[in-house]
PDB file of C-alpha atoms and ligand atoms in Angstrom:
ATOM      1  CA  MET A   1      11.913 -17.910  -8.658  1.00 90.00           C
ATOM      2  CA  LYS A   2      12.320 -14.644 -10.535  1.00 95.00           C
ATOM      3  CA  THR A   3      13.879 -11.742  -8.655  1.00 98.00           C
ATOM      4  CA  VAL A   4      13.493  -8.127  -9.724  1.00 98.00           C
ATOM      5  CA  PRO A   5      16.554  -6.187  -8.513  1.00 98.00           C
ATOM      6  CA  SER A   6      16.151  -2.918  -6.631  1.00 98.00           C
ATOM      7  CA  ASN A   7      17.850  -0.887  -9.373  1.00 98.00           C
ATOM      8  CA  GLN A   8      14.929  -1.676 -11.683  1.00 98.00           C
ATOM      9  CA  HIS A   9      12.391   0.775 -10.330  1.00 98.00           C
ATOM     10  CA  ILE A  10       9.957   3.511 -11.303  1.00 98.00           C
ATOM     11  CA  TYR A  11       9.025   6.875  -9.800  1.00 98.00           C
ATOM     12  CA  ALA A  12       5.619   7.140 -11.474  1.00 98.00           C
ATOM     13  CA  PHE A  13       2.750   4.780 -12.343  1.00 98.00           C
ATOM     14  CA  ALA A  14       1.726   5.628 -15.916  1.00 98.00           C
ATOM     15  CA  PRO A  15      -0.465   3.898 -18.536  1.00 98.00           C
ATOM     16  CA  ASP A  16       2.455   3.061 -20.864  1.00 97.00           C
ATOM     17  CA  LEU A  17       5.009   1.493 -18.510  1.00 97.00           C
ATOM     18  CA  ALA A  18       7.633  -0.777 -20.084  1.00 97.00           C
ATOM     19  CA  PRO A  19       8.009  -4.052 -18.135  1.00 98.00           C
ATOM     20  CA  VAL A  20      11.341  -5.201 -16.676  1.00 98.00           C
ATOM     21  CA  GLY A  21      10.142  -8.821 -16.618  1.00 97.00           C
ATOM     22  CA  THR A  22       7.156 -11.105 -16.975  1.00 98.00           C
ATOM     23  CA  ILE A  23       5.571 -13.661 -14.672  1.00 98.00           C
ATOM     24  CA  ALA A  24       2.617 -15.984 -15.115  1.00 98.00           C
ATOM     25  CA  VAL A  25      -0.572 -16.191 -13.084  1.00 98.00           C
ATOM     26  CA  GLY A  26       0.087 -18.554 -10.187  1.00 98.00           C
ATOM     27  CA  GLU A  27       3.787 -17.783 -10.164  1.00 98.00           C
ATOM     28  CA  SER A  28       5.781 -16.251  -7.299  1.00 98.00           C
ATOM     29  CA  ALA A  29       8.454 -13.580  -7.601  1.00 98.00           C
ATOM     30  CA  CYS A  30      10.775 -11.546  -5.400  1.00 98.00           C
ATOM     31  CA  PHE A  31      10.889  -7.757  -5.548  1.00 98.00           C
ATOM     32  CA  ASP A  32      14.029  -6.277  -3.987  1.00 98.00           C
ATOM     33  CA  ALA A  33      13.054  -2.815  -2.807  1.00 98.00           C
ATOM     34  CA  LEU A  34      15.117   0.147  -1.699  1.00 98.00           C
ATOM     35  CA  ASP A  35      13.669   2.054   1.224  1.00 98.00           C
ATOM     36  CA  ALA A  36      11.344   4.978   0.419  1.00 97.00           C
ATOM     37  CA  LEU A  37      14.198   7.432   0.976  1.00 96.00           C
ATOM     38  CA  GLY A  38      16.184   5.784  -1.803  1.00 95.00           C
ATOM     39  CA  GLY A  39      18.779   4.537   0.701  1.00 95.00           C
ATOM     40  CA  GLN A  40      20.001   8.091   1.273  1.00 94.00           C
ATOM     41  CA  ILE A  41      19.541   8.116   5.057  1.00 94.00           C
ATOM     42  CA  ARG A  42      22.172   5.942   6.704  1.00 93.00           C
ATOM     43  CA  ALA A  43      23.014   7.949   9.849  1.00 94.00           C
ATOM     44  CA  GLU A  44      21.224  10.341  12.213  1.00 94.00           C
ATOM     45  CA  THR A  45      23.254  13.222  10.752  1.00 93.00           C
ATOM     46  CA  ASP A  46      21.529  12.593   7.381  1.00 91.00           C
ATOM     47  CA  ILE A  47      18.408  14.764   7.381  1.00 83.00           C
ATOM     48  CA  LEU A  48      15.506  15.102   5.009  1.00 80.00           C
ATOM     49  CA  SER A  49      16.434  18.606   3.824  1.00 80.00           C
ATOM     50  CA  GLY A  50      19.649  17.200   2.340  1.00 82.00           C
ATOM     51  CA  LEU A  51      17.832  14.576   0.298  1.00 86.00           C
ATOM     52  CA  ASP A  52      17.720  14.264  -3.485  1.00 91.00           C
ATOM     53  CA  PHE A  53      13.923  14.132  -3.827  1.00 88.00           C
ATOM     54  CA  ASN A  54      14.226  12.696  -7.344  1.00 90.00           C
ATOM     55  CA  ARG A  55      15.282   9.467  -5.617  1.00 93.00           C
ATOM     56  CA  VAL A  56      12.402   9.249  -3.125  1.00 95.00           C
ATOM     57  CA  ASN A  57       9.704   6.543  -3.308  1.00 96.00           C
ATOM     58  CA  PRO A  58      11.249   4.109  -5.798  1.00 98.00           C
ATOM     59  CA  ALA A  59       8.911   1.195  -6.638  1.00 98.00           C
ATOM     60  CA  THR A  60      10.582  -1.973  -7.911  1.00 98.00           C
ATOM     61  CA  GLY A  61       9.227  -3.196 -11.258  1.00 98.00           C
ATOM     62  CA  PRO A  62       7.061  -2.997 -13.213  1.00 98.00           C
ATOM     63  CA  VAL A  63       6.478  -6.660 -13.917  1.00 98.00           C
ATOM     64  CA  ARG A  64       4.048  -7.742 -16.616  1.00 98.00           C
ATOM     65  CA  ILE A  65       1.608 -10.474 -15.592  1.00 98.00           C
ATOM     66  CA  GLU A  66       0.724 -12.836 -18.439  1.00 98.00           C
ATOM     67  CA  ASN A  67      -2.933 -13.114 -19.459  1.00 97.00           C
ATOM     68  CA  VAL A  68      -4.124 -10.278 -17.262  1.00 98.00           C
ATOM     69  CA  GLY A  69      -5.819  -7.270 -18.837  1.00 98.00           C
ATOM     70  CA  PRO A  70      -8.192  -4.354 -18.406  1.00 98.00           C
ATOM     71  CA  GLY A  71     -11.284  -5.203 -16.358  1.00 98.00           C
ATOM     72  CA  ASP A  72      -9.561  -8.033 -14.487  1.00 98.00           C
ATOM     73  CA  THR A  73      -8.414  -8.020 -10.878  1.00 98.00           C
ATOM     74  CA  LEU A  74      -4.762  -8.700 -10.059  1.00 98.00           C
ATOM     75  CA  ILE A  75      -4.454 -10.673  -6.841  1.00 98.00           C
ATOM     76  CA  VAL A  76      -1.139 -10.287  -5.004  1.00 98.00           C
ATOM     77  CA  GLN A  77      -0.541 -12.506  -2.007  1.00 98.00           C
ATOM     78  CA  VAL A  78       2.281 -11.314   0.250  1.00 99.00           C
ATOM     79  CA  LEU A  79       4.293 -14.417   1.148  1.00 98.00           C
ATOM     80  CA  SER A  80       7.219 -12.815   2.969  1.00 98.00           C
ATOM     81  CA  ILE A  81       8.981  -9.523   3.666  1.00 98.00           C
ATOM     82  CA  ASP A  82      12.663  -9.925   4.581  1.00 98.00           C
ATOM     83  CA  MET A  83      14.010  -6.642   5.890  1.00 98.00           C
ATOM     84  CA  GLU A  84      17.505  -5.273   6.245  1.00 98.00           C
ATOM     85  CA  ASP A  85      18.672  -4.889   9.829  1.00 98.00           C
ATOM     86  CA  GLN A  86      18.412  -1.097   9.957  1.00 97.00           C
ATOM     87  CA  GLY A  87      15.547   1.283   9.221  1.00 98.00           C
ATOM     88  CA  ALA A  88      15.190   5.056   9.458  1.00 98.00           C
ATOM     89  CA  ILE A  89      12.447   7.541  10.351  1.00 97.00           C
ATOM     90  CA  VAL A  90      12.594  11.236   9.480  1.00 96.00           C
ATOM     91  CA  THR A  91      10.547  14.347  10.092  1.00 96.00           C
ATOM     92  CA  GLY A  92      10.944  18.111   9.987  1.00 94.00           C
ATOM     93  CA  PRO A  93       9.346  21.519   9.472  1.00 95.00           C
ATOM     94  CA  GLY A  94       6.429  21.444   7.034  1.00 95.00           C
ATOM     95  CA  LEU A  95       6.074  17.677   7.249  1.00 95.00           C
ATOM     96  CA  GLY A  96       3.242  15.472   8.434  1.00 97.00           C
ATOM     97  CA  VAL A  97       0.089  16.299  10.362  1.00 98.00           C
ATOM     98  CA  LEU A  98       1.726  18.923  12.610  1.00 98.00           C
ATOM     99  CA  ALA A  99       3.657  20.485   9.743  1.00 95.00           C
ATOM    100  CA  ASP A 100       3.519  24.070  11.046  1.00 96.00           C
ATOM    101  CA  GLU A 101       4.465  23.142  14.612  1.00 98.00           C
ATOM    102  CA  ILE A 102       7.711  21.248  14.074  1.00 97.00           C
ATOM    103  CA  GLU A 103      10.858  23.375  14.238  1.00 96.00           C
ATOM    104  CA  ASN A 104      13.733  21.008  13.583  1.00 95.00           C
ATOM    105  CA  HIS A 105      14.667  18.281  11.181  1.00 94.00           C
ATOM    106  CA  ALA A 106      15.246  14.960  12.919  1.00 95.00           C
ATOM    107  CA  THR A 107      16.386  11.514  11.843  1.00 96.00           C
ATOM    108  CA  ARG A 108      16.427   8.367  13.940  1.00 97.00           C
ATOM    109  CA  ILE A 109      18.108   5.154  12.903  1.00 98.00           C
ATOM    110  CA  LEU A 110      16.115   2.122  14.057  1.00 98.00           C
ATOM    111  CA  PRO A 111      17.966  -1.187  14.419  1.00 98.00           C
ATOM    112  CA  ILE A 112      15.799  -4.201  13.540  1.00 98.00           C
ATOM    113  CA  ARG A 113      16.729  -7.388  15.385  1.00 97.00           C
ATOM    114  CA  ASP A 114      14.903 -10.680  15.929  1.00 97.00           C
ATOM    115  CA  GLY A 115      11.499  -9.245  15.048  1.00 98.00           C
ATOM    116  CA  TRP A 116      11.875  -6.076  17.129  1.00 98.00           C
ATOM    117  CA  VAL A 117      12.322  -2.486  15.988  1.00 98.00           C
ATOM    118  CA  HIS A 118      14.453  -0.459  18.407  1.00 98.00           C
ATOM    119  CA  PHE A 119      13.543   3.227  18.868  1.00 98.00           C
ATOM    120  CA  GLY A 120      15.837   4.603  21.545  1.00 95.00           C
ATOM    121  CA  ASP A 121      15.250   2.433  24.607  1.00 96.00           C
ATOM    122  CA  LEU A 122      11.881   1.218  23.341  1.00 98.00           C
ATOM    123  CA  ALA A 123      11.425  -2.026  21.434  1.00 98.00           C
ATOM    124  CA  LEU A 124       8.396  -2.293  19.128  1.00 98.00           C
ATOM    125  CA  VAL A 125       7.172  -5.526  17.563  1.00 98.00           C
ATOM    126  CA  ALA A 126       8.086  -5.479  13.856  1.00 98.00           C
ATOM    127  CA  ARG A 127       5.027  -5.634  11.610  1.00 98.00           C
ATOM    128  CA  PRO A 128       6.496  -5.280   8.123  1.00 98.00           C
ATOM    129  CA  MET A 129       4.171  -3.840   5.481  1.00 98.00           C
ATOM    130  CA  ILE A 130       4.320  -2.631   1.897  1.00 99.00           C
ATOM    131  CA  GLY A 131       3.722   1.136   1.554  1.00 98.00           C
ATOM    132  CA  VAL A 132       3.670   1.340  -2.251  1.00 98.00           C
ATOM    133  CA  ILE A 133       2.018  -1.323  -4.417  1.00 99.00           C
ATOM    134  CA  GLY A 134       0.223  -0.644  -7.657  1.00 99.00           C
ATOM    135  CA  VAL A 135      -0.337  -1.149 -11.350  1.00 99.00           C
ATOM    136  CA  ALA A 136      -0.409   1.016 -14.483  1.00 98.00           C
ATOM    137  CA  PRO A 137      -3.379   3.410 -14.205  1.00 98.00           C
ATOM    138  CA  GLU A 138      -6.147   3.942 -16.731  1.00 98.00           C
ATOM    139  CA  SER A 139      -4.911   7.435 -17.630  1.00 98.00           C
ATOM    140  CA  GLY A 140      -2.584  10.081 -16.300  1.00 97.00           C
ATOM    141  CA  SER A 141       0.767   9.659 -14.591  1.00 98.00           C
ATOM    142  CA  PHE A 142       0.840   9.301 -10.808  1.00 98.00           C
ATOM    143  CA  PRO A 143       4.114   9.807  -8.917  1.00 98.00           C
ATOM    144  CA  THR A 144       4.851   6.734  -6.782  1.00 98.00           C
ATOM    145  CA  GLY A 145       4.208   8.948  -3.722  1.00 97.00           C
ATOM    146  CA  THR A 146       0.565   9.447  -4.739  1.00 98.00           C
ATOM    147  CA  ALA A 147      -2.114   6.776  -4.257  1.00 98.00           C
ATOM    148  CA  HIS A 148      -5.297   6.458  -6.288  1.00 98.00           C
ATOM    149  CA  ARG A 149      -7.427   3.729  -7.902  1.00 98.00           C
ATOM    150  CA  HIS A 150      -4.329   2.000  -9.339  1.00 98.00           C
ATOM    151  CA  GLY A 151      -2.860   1.604  -5.821  1.00 98.00           C
ATOM    152  CA  GLY A 152       0.441   3.374  -5.200  1.00 98.00           C
ATOM    153  CA  ASN A 153       1.497   4.956  -1.907  1.00 98.00           C
ATOM    154  CA  MET A 154      -1.429   3.704   0.174  1.00 98.00           C
ATOM    155  CA  ASP A 155       0.702   3.219   3.314  1.00 98.00           C
ATOM    156  CA  THR A 156      -1.760   0.730   4.762  1.00 98.00           C
ATOM    157  CA  LYS A 157      -0.428  -1.352   7.626  1.00 98.00           C
ATOM    158  CA  GLU A 158      -2.685  -4.303   6.742  1.00 98.00           C
ATOM    159  CA  ILE A 159      -0.597  -4.919   3.566  1.00 99.00           C
ATOM    160  CA  GLY A 160       1.776  -7.244   5.417  1.00 98.00           C
ATOM    161  CA  VAL A 161       2.824 -10.876   5.375  1.00 98.00           C
ATOM    162  CA  GLY A 162      -0.168 -13.159   4.832  1.00 98.00           C
ATOM    163  CA  ALA A 163      -2.338 -10.402   3.375  1.00 98.00           C
ATOM    164  CA  THR A 164      -3.742 -10.458  -0.149  1.00 98.00           C
ATOM    165  CA  VAL A 165      -4.054  -7.300  -2.234  1.00 98.00           C
ATOM    166  CA  TYR A 166      -6.707  -6.958  -4.958  1.00 98.00           C
ATOM    167  CA  LEU A 167      -5.868  -4.351  -7.593  1.00 98.00           C
ATOM    168  CA  PRO A 168      -8.115  -3.275 -10.484  1.00 98.00           C
ATOM    169  CA  VAL A 169      -6.261  -3.797 -13.779  1.00 98.00           C
ATOM    170  CA  PHE A 170      -6.342  -1.035 -16.402  1.00 98.00           C
ATOM    171  CA  GLN A 171      -3.631  -2.053 -18.891  1.00 98.00           C
ATOM    172  CA  ASP A 172      -2.487  -5.266 -20.570  1.00 98.00           C
ATOM    173  CA  GLY A 173      -0.164  -7.143 -18.214  1.00 98.00           C
ATOM    174  CA  ALA A 174      -1.194  -4.986 -15.218  1.00 98.00           C
ATOM    175  CA  MET A 175       2.446  -3.793 -14.700  1.00 98.00           C
ATOM    176  CA  LEU A 176       2.949  -4.527 -11.013  1.00 98.00           C
ATOM    177  CA  ALA A 177       5.474  -2.519  -8.992  1.00 99.00           C
ATOM    178  CA  MET A 178       6.051  -2.190  -5.251  1.00 98.00           C
ATOM    179  CA  GLY A 179       8.361  -0.891  -2.551  1.00 98.00           C
ATOM    180  CA  ASP A 180       8.396   1.473   0.446  1.00 98.00           C
ATOM    181  CA  VAL A 181       8.477  -1.235   3.113  1.00 98.00           C
ATOM    182  CA  HIS A 182       7.900  -0.114   6.697  1.00 98.00           C
ATOM    183  CA  ALA A 183       9.104  -2.305   9.568  1.00 98.00           C
ATOM    184  CA  VAL A 184       6.339  -0.827  11.701  1.00 98.00           C
ATOM    185  CA  MET A 185       3.796   1.992  11.276  1.00 98.00           C
ATOM    186  CA  GLY A 186       0.753   3.323  13.110  1.00 98.00           C
ATOM    187  CA  ASP A 187      -2.448   4.356  11.330  1.00 98.00           C
ATOM    188  CA  GLY A 188      -1.995   7.922  10.094  1.00 98.00           C
ATOM    189  CA  GLU A 189       1.790   7.831   9.683  1.00 98.00           C
ATOM    190  CA  VAL A 190       1.566  11.236  11.326  1.00 98.00           C
ATOM    191  CA  CYS A 191       5.187  12.453  11.215  1.00 98.00           C
ATOM    192  CA  VAL A 192       5.353  11.804   7.395  1.00 97.00           C
ATOM    193  CA  SER A 193       7.441   8.610   7.514  1.00 97.00           C
ATOM    194  CA  ALA A 194       7.562   5.307   9.372  1.00 98.00           C
ATOM    195  CA  CYS A 195      10.402   2.810   9.908  1.00 98.00           C
ATOM    196  CA  GLU A 196      11.589   3.017   6.298  1.00 98.00           C
ATOM    197  CA  VAL A 197      13.643  -0.044   5.384  1.00 98.00           C
ATOM    198  CA  ALA A 198      14.982  -1.877   2.353  1.00 98.00           C
ATOM    199  CA  ALA A 199      13.536  -5.354   1.953  1.00 98.00           C
ATOM    200  CA  ARG A 200      12.986  -8.371  -0.258  1.00 98.00           C
ATOM    201  CA  ILE A 201       9.258  -8.849  -0.859  1.00 99.00           C
ATOM    202  CA  THR A 202       8.038 -12.235  -2.092  1.00 98.00           C
ATOM    203  CA  VAL A 203       4.586 -12.404  -3.638  1.00 99.00           C
ATOM    204  CA  GLN A 204       2.415 -14.823  -5.581  1.00 98.00           C
ATOM    205  CA  VAL A 205       0.090 -13.447  -8.235  1.00 98.00           C
ATOM    206  CA  ASP A 206      -3.320 -14.593  -9.384  1.00 98.00           C
ATOM    207  CA  ARG A 207      -6.287 -12.955 -11.071  1.00 98.00           C
ATOM    208  CA  VAL A 208     -10.037 -12.662 -11.262  1.00 98.00           C
ATOM    209  CA  GLU A 209     -11.126 -12.529 -14.899  1.00 98.00           C
ATOM    210  CA  GLY A 210     -13.589  -9.900 -16.083  1.00 98.00           C
ATOM    211  CA  ARG A 211     -14.438  -8.340 -12.702  1.00 97.00           C
ATOM    212  CA  SER A 212     -12.605  -5.759 -10.652  1.00 97.00           C
ATOM    213  CA  PRO A 213     -13.192  -3.498  -7.658  1.00 97.00           C
ATOM    214  CA  GLN A 214     -13.447   0.278  -8.054  1.00 98.00           C
ATOM    215  CA  TRP A 215     -10.592   0.764  -5.584  1.00 98.00           C
ATOM    216  CA  PRO A 216      -7.814  -1.484  -4.254  1.00 99.00           C
ATOM    217  CA  MET A 217      -8.770  -3.919  -1.512  1.00 98.00           C
ATOM    218  CA  VAL A 218      -6.726  -5.928   0.957  1.00 98.00           C
ATOM    219  CA  GLU A 219      -7.813  -9.112   2.647  1.00 98.00           C
ATOM    220  CA  THR A 220      -6.474 -10.150   6.026  1.00 98.00           C
ATOM    221  CA  GLU A 221      -7.372 -13.106   8.233  1.00 97.00           C
ATOM    222  CA  THR A 222     -10.496 -11.501   9.640  1.00 97.00           C
ATOM    223  CA  ALA A 223     -11.512  -8.643   7.335  1.00 98.00           C
ATOM    224  CA  VAL A 224     -11.476  -7.129   3.879  1.00 98.00           C
ATOM    225  CA  HIS A 225     -10.490  -3.484   3.593  1.00 98.00           C
ATOM    226  CA  ILE A 226     -11.468  -1.071   0.814  1.00 98.00           C
ATOM    227  CA  LEU A 227      -8.668   1.480   0.299  1.00 99.00           C
ATOM    228  CA  VAL A 228      -9.688   4.884  -1.065  1.00 99.00           C
ATOM    229  CA  SER A 229      -7.116   7.637  -1.694  1.00 98.00           C
ATOM    230  CA  LEU A 230      -8.271  11.178  -2.495  1.00 98.00           C
ATOM    231  CA  PRO A 231      -6.930  14.722  -1.969  1.00 98.00           C
ATOM    232  CA  THR A 232      -8.685  15.284   1.374  1.00 98.00           C
ATOM    233  CA  VAL A 233      -9.412  13.000   4.313  1.00 98.00           C
ATOM    234  CA  GLU A 234     -13.103  13.920   4.174  1.00 98.00           C
ATOM    235  CA  GLU A 235     -13.407  12.970   0.518  1.00 98.00           C
ATOM    236  CA  ALA A 236     -11.577   9.701   1.148  1.00 98.00           C
ATOM    237  CA  LEU A 237     -13.756   8.793   4.163  1.00 98.00           C
ATOM    238  CA  VAL A 238     -17.003   9.548   2.318  1.00 98.00           C
ATOM    239  CA  GLU A 239     -15.971   7.612  -0.787  1.00 98.00           C
ATOM    240  CA  ALA A 240     -14.832   4.652   1.346  1.00 98.00           C
ATOM    241  CA  THR A 241     -18.265   4.655   2.969  1.00 98.00           C
ATOM    242  CA  ARG A 242     -20.002   4.886  -0.423  1.00 98.00           C
ATOM    243  CA  GLN A 243     -17.916   2.001  -1.758  1.00 98.00           C
ATOM    244  CA  THR A 244     -18.657  -0.079   1.340  1.00 98.00           C
ATOM    245  CA  VAL A 245     -22.415   0.370   0.970  1.00 98.00           C
ATOM    246  CA  ALA A 246     -22.295  -0.517  -2.735  1.00 98.00           C
ATOM    247  CA  PHE A 247     -20.124  -3.574  -1.990  1.00 98.00           C
ATOM    248  CA  LEU A 248     -22.458  -4.823   0.758  1.00 98.00           C
ATOM    249  CA  GLN A 249     -25.499  -4.264  -1.476  1.00 98.00           C
ATOM    250  CA  THR A 250     -24.018  -6.429  -4.214  1.00 97.00           C
ATOM    251  CA  ALA A 251     -22.414  -9.035  -1.951  1.00 97.00           C
ATOM    252  CA  ARG A 252     -25.526  -9.629   0.169  1.00 97.00           C
ATOM    253  CA  GLY A 253     -28.295  -8.530  -2.213  1.00 98.00           C
ATOM    254  CA  LEU A 254     -29.396  -5.765   0.149  1.00 98.00           C
ATOM    255  CA  SER A 255     -31.280  -2.537  -0.419  1.00 98.00           C
ATOM    256  CA  LYS A 256     -29.144   0.572  -0.207  1.00 98.00           C
ATOM    257  CA  GLU A 257     -30.692   1.453   3.148  1.00 98.00           C
ATOM    258  CA  ASP A 258     -30.067  -1.997   4.635  1.00 98.00           C
ATOM    259  CA  ALA A 259     -26.481  -1.986   3.351  1.00 98.00           C
ATOM    260  CA  TYR A 260     -26.023   1.484   4.859  1.00 98.00           C
ATOM    261  CA  MET A 261     -27.298   0.234   8.214  1.00 98.00           C
ATOM    262  CA  LEU A 262     -25.140  -2.895   8.087  1.00 98.00           C
ATOM    263  CA  ALA A 263     -22.122  -0.683   7.392  1.00 98.00           C
ATOM    264  CA  SER A 264     -23.028   1.376  10.427  1.00 98.00           C
ATOM    265  CA  LEU A 265     -23.352  -1.735  12.580  1.00 98.00           C
ATOM    266  CA  ALA A 266     -20.311  -3.723  11.499  1.00 98.00           C
ATOM    267  CA  VAL A 267     -17.805  -1.753   9.396  1.00 98.00           C
ATOM    268  CA  ASP A 268     -14.938   0.345  10.777  1.00 98.00           C
ATOM    269  CA  ILE A 269     -14.219   3.406   8.663  1.00 98.00           C
ATOM    270  CA  GLY A 270     -10.642   4.373   9.423  1.00 98.00           C
ATOM    271  CA  ILE A 271      -7.452   5.997   8.286  1.00 98.00           C
ATOM    272  CA  SER A 272      -4.420   4.426   6.652  1.00 98.00           C
ATOM    273  CA  GLN A 273      -2.359   7.560   6.200  1.00 98.00           C
ATOM    274  CA  LEU A 274      -2.831  11.333   6.562  1.00 98.00           C
ATOM    275  CA  VAL A 275       0.424  12.604   5.104  1.00 97.00           C
ATOM    276  CA  ASP A 276       0.782  11.715   1.419  1.00 96.00           C
ATOM    277  CA  PRO A 277      -0.491  13.907  -1.465  1.00 96.00           C
ATOM    278  CA  ASN A 278      -3.679  11.813  -1.535  1.00 98.00           C
ATOM    279  CA  LYS A 279      -4.960  10.686   1.888  1.00 98.00           C
ATOM    280  CA  THR A 280      -5.966   7.032   2.290  1.00 98.00           C
ATOM    281  CA  ALA A 281      -9.110   5.915   4.103  1.00 98.00           C
ATOM    282  CA  LYS A 282      -9.870   2.266   4.792  1.00 98.00           C
ATOM    283  CA  ALA A 283     -13.212   0.626   5.293  1.00 98.00           C
ATOM    284  CA  SER A 284     -12.675  -2.563   7.293  1.00 98.00           C
ATOM    285  CA  ILE A 285     -15.454  -5.075   6.659  1.00 98.00           C
ATOM    286  CA  PRO A 286     -15.435  -8.172   8.870  1.00 98.00           C
ATOM    287  CA  LYS A 287     -15.476 -11.379   6.852  1.00 98.00           C
ATOM    288  CA  SER A 288     -18.233 -12.656   9.129  1.00 98.00           C
ATOM    289  CA  VAL A 289     -20.763 -10.437   7.292  1.00 98.00           C
ATOM    290  CA  LEU A 290     -19.691 -11.623   3.828  1.00 98.00           C
ATOM    291  CA  PRO A 291     -21.451 -14.582   2.197  1.00 96.00           C
ATOM    292  CA  ALA A 292     -18.459 -15.897   0.200  1.00 95.00           C
ATOM    293  CA  PRO A 293     -14.705 -15.454  -0.331  1.00 95.00           C
ATOM    294  CA  LEU A 294     -13.775 -12.030  -1.692  1.00 96.00           C
ATOM    295  CA  ALA A 295     -12.652 -13.276  -5.108  1.00 94.00           C
ATOM    296  CA  GLU A 296     -16.203 -14.575  -5.686  1.00 95.00           C
ATOM    297  CA  ILE A 297     -18.026 -11.374  -4.749  1.00 95.00           C
ATOM    298  CA  LEU A 298     -15.857  -8.595  -6.213  1.00 91.00           C
TER     299      LEU A 298
HETATM  300 CA1  LIG B   1       4.906   5.723   1.903  1.00 67.95          CA
END
């Protein structure tokens, strides 16, 4: 299996990315990812204000996928996430949801052992997830910290082991890159970071030819989630709702009003993260209201 080393990474998703390798549809590959802090936080005396911000949010890749092009969907199934045994969480003045209320920089080192993340005397169940995953956008250059239609820093906890990510493809070869693994994170990621940890991510890629969603989607065991990232939470929530109604209309052949009502009855409109330059909303649609597997109804 091909492995992309962690020193082959990007800091922006742009239309003209040069690939570091190529894999075929149906193939699996490993992406070795630094943590989102670029490995610069190793002790609790390392604080965010001392960081080289040019090294934040590295995304390993990009990898070209053979026979995938504009208008297709890239399907990325997350097979495994093998984390290092230590993560870190940071916060400080000006950061996160309570930016104006926090007075001191703080760093906590979180040991990860046997599926548990240790925060002081608390142990939390590890639920590893991929914070940054995306492809080359249609136009413009997006820093890896900014999410949009190409994916990027969506910080969505559902993108974990067993999940499948559906990304609209804009450029030949898609140019897949990923990183920013969190050992555990709550919706919102309120303090600006989660349990940031280096990891080896193993994925298998596939595609849907000639059809793609407007925004990235992730499929879990019980639901499909539409992930919309825009400058404000309100914009993201409204667009996620709009996308949900359009998706239900097409998938079930409903009128706009019926799809709107079904969304109101069955779909959870929620938050992935509130702290990145674009905020990410997620519309969680239970599979029980869908007539067919997602790849057939995109
Ligand atoms: Ca992130």
